[in-house]
Amino acid sequence: MTDEKQARIKALRTKLASLSTDDRQKLASRGIVDTVEGRQLSVHNTILLYLQSNGNTPTIVGGYQQWKRAGKQVKRGEHGYIIWFPVGNKEDDSIEVTKFYTTTVFDIAQTEAISTAAVTPKVERVEDDTIMSGFQLV
């Protein structure tokens, strides 16, 4: 982890720790943020997003690869938001959290559709014009 990222995380922790209960409730009342995969972030991570958003309201967030799988590309020059995620042992559908790590997510407003030319699969012509990979060859 870079020194810059460590300093950013430390500043976020300090800012979060300095919030009063009323301030936390006000931020949380703005609404829980969802992920591109349809899950809701925790109240804690939602508050972290609001603290970093500089007046913007995050709505749907995802990591770089999550957005690619959803057919979107993070716009060049965009900076993401830091959130925490648990890492632990998964036993019987419950997760025993042993550590938290940080990751970077981007709001949907920081993305754009991937051009269809960039995601069109390459298909080789076969002699009997059969269908390969779900595309009819022409």
PDB file of C-alpha atoms in Angstrom:
ATOM      1  CA  MET A   1       0.000   0.000   0.000  1.00  0.00           C
ATOM      2  CA  THR A   2       1.341   3.395  -0.930  1.00  0.00           C
ATOM      3  CA  ASP A   3       2.079   6.089   1.632  1.00  0.00           C
ATOM      4  CA  GLU A   4      -0.561   8.283  -0.020  1.00  0.00           C
ATOM      5  CA  LYS A   5      -3.245   5.615   0.380  1.00  0.00           C
ATOM      6  CA  GLN A   6      -2.230   4.971   3.998  1.00  0.00           C
ATOM      7  CA  ALA A   7      -2.497   8.696   4.741  1.00  0.00           C
ATOM      8  CA  ARG A   8      -5.922   8.816   3.065  1.00  0.00           C
ATOM      9  CA  ILE A   9      -7.166   5.872   5.134  1.00  0.00           C
ATOM     10  CA  LYS A  10      -5.825   7.424   8.330  1.00  0.00           C
ATOM     11  CA  ALA A  11      -7.572  10.730   7.523  1.00  0.00           C
ATOM     12  CA  LEU A  12     -10.842   8.866   6.878  1.00  0.00           C
ATOM     13  CA  ARG A  13     -10.579   7.007  10.180  1.00  0.00           C
ATOM     14  CA  THR A  14      -9.956  10.280  12.002  1.00  0.00           C
ATOM     15  CA  LYS A  15     -12.872  11.994  10.265  1.00  0.00           C
ATOM     16  CA  LEU A  16     -15.188   9.050  10.968  1.00  0.00           C
ATOM     17  CA  ALA A  17     -14.132   8.866  14.622  1.00  0.00           C
ATOM     18  CA  SER A  18     -14.777  12.583  15.081  1.00  0.00           C
ATOM     19  CA  LEU A  19     -18.397  12.384  13.864  1.00  0.00           C
ATOM     20  CA  SER A  20     -21.050  12.801  16.522  1.00  0.00           C
ATOM     21  CA  THR A  21     -23.869  10.284  16.764  1.00  0.00           C
ATOM     22  CA  ASP A  22     -26.193  12.886  15.245  1.00  0.00           C
ATOM     23  CA  ASP A  23     -23.825  13.455  12.308  1.00  0.00           C
ATOM     24  CA  ARG A  24     -23.617   9.698  11.669  1.00  0.00           C
ATOM     25  CA  GLN A  25     -27.396   9.399  11.749  1.00  0.00           C
ATOM     26  CA  LYS A  26     -27.788  12.330   9.343  1.00  0.00           C
ATOM     27  CA  LEU A  27     -25.371  10.767   6.877  1.00  0.00           C
ATOM     28  CA  ALA A  28     -26.965   7.332   7.185  1.00  0.00           C
ATOM     29  CA  SER A  29     -30.432   8.808   6.685  1.00  0.00           C
ATOM     30  CA  ARG A  30     -29.410   9.927   3.182  1.00  0.00           C
ATOM     31  CA  GLY A  31     -29.872   6.298   2.124  1.00  0.00           C
ATOM     32  CA  ILE A  32     -27.875   3.100   1.972  1.00  0.00           C
ATOM     33  CA  VAL A  33     -25.788   2.721  -1.185  1.00  0.00           C
ATOM     34  CA  ASP A  34     -26.121  -0.419  -3.318  1.00  0.00           C
ATOM     35  CA  THR A  35     -23.450  -2.270  -5.245  1.00  0.00           C
ATOM     36  CA  VAL A  36     -23.567  -2.966  -8.971  1.00  0.00           C
ATOM     37  CA  GLU A  37     -24.165  -6.613  -8.015  1.00  0.00           C
ATOM     38  CA  GLY A  38     -27.347  -5.705  -6.111  1.00  0.00           C
ATOM     39  CA  ARG A  39     -26.118  -5.902  -2.517  1.00  0.00           C
ATOM     40  CA  GLN A  40     -26.448  -3.114   0.017  1.00  0.00           C
ATOM     41  CA  LEU A  41     -23.332  -1.681   1.604  1.00  0.00           C
ATOM     42  CA  SER A  42     -23.148  -1.533   5.372  1.00  0.00           C
ATOM     43  CA  VAL A  43     -24.126   1.682   7.118  1.00  0.00           C
ATOM     44  CA  HIS A  44     -20.458   2.126   8.006  1.00  0.00           C
ATOM     45  CA  ASN A  45     -19.305   1.911   4.369  1.00  0.00           C
ATOM     46  CA  THR A  46     -22.182   4.123   3.246  1.00  0.00           C
ATOM     47  CA  ILE A  47     -21.056   6.803   5.701  1.00  0.00           C
ATOM     48  CA  LEU A  48     -17.484   6.432   4.403  1.00  0.00           C
ATOM     49  CA  LEU A  49     -18.731   7.048   0.859  1.00  0.00           C
ATOM     50  CA  TYR A  50     -20.635  10.166   1.896  1.00  0.00           C
ATOM     51  CA  LEU A  51     -17.552  11.497   3.709  1.00  0.00           C
ATOM     52  CA  GLN A  52     -15.503  11.148   0.514  1.00  0.00           C
ATOM     53  CA  SER A  53     -18.104  12.272  -2.015  1.00  0.00           C
ATOM     54  CA  ASN A  54     -17.565  16.063  -1.811  1.00  0.00           C
ATOM     55  CA  GLY A  55     -21.268  16.865  -2.017  1.00  0.00           C
ATOM     56  CA  ASN A  56     -22.103  14.255  -4.658  1.00  0.00           C
ATOM     57  CA  THR A  57     -24.509  11.494  -3.696  1.00  0.00           C
ATOM     58  CA  PRO A  58     -23.181   8.014  -4.483  1.00  0.00           C
ATOM     59  CA  THR A  59     -25.968   5.720  -5.664  1.00  0.00           C
ATOM     60  CA  ILE A  60     -24.547   2.481  -7.061  1.00  0.00           C
ATOM     61  CA  VAL A  61     -20.905   1.524  -6.601  1.00  0.00           C
ATOM     62  CA  GLY A  62     -18.607  -1.223  -7.766  1.00  0.00           C
ATOM     63  CA  GLY A  63     -14.972  -2.093  -8.172  1.00  0.00           C
ATOM     64  CA  TYR A  64     -13.196  -1.643 -11.487  1.00  0.00           C
ATOM     65  CA  GLN A  65     -13.646  -5.285 -12.539  1.00  0.00           C
ATOM     66  CA  GLN A  66     -17.258  -5.368 -11.321  1.00  0.00           C
ATOM     67  CA  TRP A  67     -18.080  -2.449 -13.607  1.00  0.00           C
ATOM     68  CA  LYS A  68     -16.352  -4.167 -16.537  1.00  0.00           C
ATOM     69  CA  ARG A  69     -18.472  -7.284 -15.986  1.00  0.00           C
ATOM     70  CA  ALA A  70     -21.551  -5.016 -15.955  1.00  0.00           C
ATOM     71  CA  GLY A  71     -20.595  -3.548 -19.357  1.00  0.00           C
ATOM     72  CA  LYS A  72     -19.260  -0.251 -18.056  1.00  0.00           C
ATOM     73  CA  GLN A  73     -15.818   1.337 -17.976  1.00  0.00           C
ATOM     74  CA  VAL A  74     -14.543   3.712 -15.303  1.00  0.00           C
ATOM     75  CA  LYS A  75     -13.882   7.060 -16.979  1.00  0.00           C
ATOM     76  CA  ARG A  76     -10.245   8.047 -17.386  1.00  0.00           C
ATOM     77  CA  GLY A  77      -8.980  10.222 -14.535  1.00  0.00           C
ATOM     78  CA  GLU A  78     -11.683   9.261 -12.031  1.00  0.00           C
ATOM     79  CA  HIS A  79     -10.666   8.623  -8.435  1.00  0.00           C
ATOM     80  CA  GLY A  80     -12.513   6.007  -6.436  1.00  0.00           C
ATOM     81  CA  TYR A  81     -13.823   5.827  -2.911  1.00  0.00           C
ATOM     82  CA  ILE A  82     -12.271   3.694  -0.190  1.00  0.00           C
ATOM     83  CA  ILE A  83     -14.450   1.219   1.696  1.00  0.00           C
ATOM     84  CA  TRP A  84     -13.695  -1.687   4.016  1.00  0.00           C
ATOM     85  CA  PHE A  85     -14.538  -5.330   3.404  1.00  0.00           C
ATOM     86  CA  PRO A  86     -14.319  -8.290   5.810  1.00  0.00           C
ATOM     87  CA  VAL A  87     -12.049 -11.264   5.297  1.00  0.00           C
ATOM     88  CA  GLY A  88     -12.521 -14.378   7.370  1.00  0.00           C
ATOM     89  CA  ASN A  89     -13.543 -18.001   7.496  1.00  0.00           C
ATOM     90  CA  LYS A  90     -16.881 -18.962   6.008  1.00  0.00           C
ATOM     91  CA  GLU A  91     -18.548 -21.738   7.964  1.00  0.00           C
ATOM     92  CA  ASP A  92     -22.194 -22.829   7.732  1.00  0.00           C
ATOM     93  CA  ASP A  93     -23.328 -19.695   5.829  1.00  0.00           C
ATOM     94  CA  SER A  94     -21.956 -17.381   8.526  1.00  0.00           C
ATOM     95  CA  ILE A  95     -18.752 -15.418   8.182  1.00  0.00           C
ATOM     96  CA  GLU A  96     -16.391 -15.175  11.102  1.00  0.00           C
ATOM     97  CA  VAL A  97     -14.574 -11.922  10.406  1.00  0.00           C
ATOM     98  CA  THR A  98     -10.894 -11.955  11.220  1.00  0.00           C
ATOM     99  CA  LYS A  99      -9.680  -8.848   9.364  1.00  0.00           C
ATOM    100  CA  PHE A 100     -10.848  -5.891   7.342  1.00  0.00           C
ATOM    101  CA  TYR A 101      -9.107  -4.697   4.195  1.00  0.00           C
ATOM    102  CA  THR A 102      -9.714  -1.651   2.055  1.00  0.00           C
ATOM    103  CA  THR A 103     -10.779  -1.606  -1.551  1.00  0.00           C
ATOM    104  CA  THR A 104     -11.603   1.089  -4.053  1.00  0.00           C
ATOM    105  CA  VAL A 105     -15.062   1.476  -5.586  1.00  0.00           C
ATOM    106  CA  PHE A 106     -16.466   3.861  -8.180  1.00  0.00           C
ATOM    107  CA  ASP A 107     -19.940   5.369  -8.425  1.00  0.00           C
ATOM    108  CA  ILE A 108     -22.018   4.745 -11.541  1.00  0.00           C
ATOM    109  CA  ALA A 109     -21.656   8.464 -12.378  1.00  0.00           C
ATOM    110  CA  GLN A 110     -17.919   7.811 -12.803  1.00  0.00           C
ATOM    111  CA  THR A 111     -18.517   5.192 -15.513  1.00  0.00           C
ATOM    112  CA  GLU A 112     -19.537   5.043 -19.143  1.00  0.00           C
ATOM    113  CA  ALA A 113     -20.784   2.251 -21.393  1.00  0.00           C
ATOM    114  CA  ILE A 114     -18.118   0.107 -22.987  1.00  0.00           C
ATOM    115  CA  SER A 115     -18.297   0.503 -26.752  1.00  0.00           C
ATOM    116  CA  THR A 116     -19.683  -2.563 -28.492  1.00  0.00           C
ATOM    117  CA  ALA A 117     -16.611  -2.735 -30.711  1.00  0.00           C
ATOM    118  CA  ALA A 118     -14.479  -3.296 -27.639  1.00  0.00           C
ATOM    119  CA  VAL A 119     -16.558  -6.245 -26.402  1.00  0.00           C
ATOM    120  CA  THR A 120     -17.482  -7.983 -29.689  1.00  0.00           C
ATOM    121  CA  PRO A 121     -15.950 -11.454 -29.651  1.00  0.00           C
ATOM    122  CA  LYS A 122     -13.700 -12.579 -32.458  1.00  0.00           C
ATOM    123  CA  VAL A 123     -15.251 -15.411 -34.459  1.00  0.00           C
ATOM    124  CA  GLU A 124     -13.448 -17.403 -37.094  1.00  0.00           C
ATOM    125  CA  ARG A 125     -15.245 -18.515 -40.224  1.00  0.00           C
ATOM    126  CA  VAL A 126     -15.774 -22.223 -40.586  1.00  0.00           C
ATOM    127  CA  GLU A 127     -16.537 -23.970 -43.838  1.00  0.00           C
ATOM    128  CA  ASP A 128     -20.106 -25.085 -43.136  1.00  0.00           C
ATOM    129  CA  ASP A 129     -21.274 -21.729 -41.638  1.00  0.00           C
ATOM    130  CA  THR A 130     -22.125 -23.301 -38.291  1.00  0.00           C
ATOM    131  CA  ILE A 131     -22.809 -21.264 -35.208  1.00  0.00           C
ATOM    132  CA  MET A 132     -19.864 -20.752 -32.869  1.00  0.00           C
ATOM    133  CA  SER A 133     -20.008 -19.095 -29.464  1.00  0.00           C
ATOM    134  CA  GLY A 134     -23.624 -18.118 -29.933  1.00  0.00           C
ATOM    135  CA  PHE A 135     -22.988 -16.023 -33.069  1.00  0.00           C
ATOM    136  CA  GLN A 136     -23.939 -17.081 -36.572  1.00  0.00           C
ATOM    137  CA  LEU A 137     -21.066 -16.724 -38.951  1.00  0.00           C
ATOM    138  CA  VAL A 138     -21.587 -14.764 -42.123  1.00  0.00           C
TER     139      VAL A 138
END
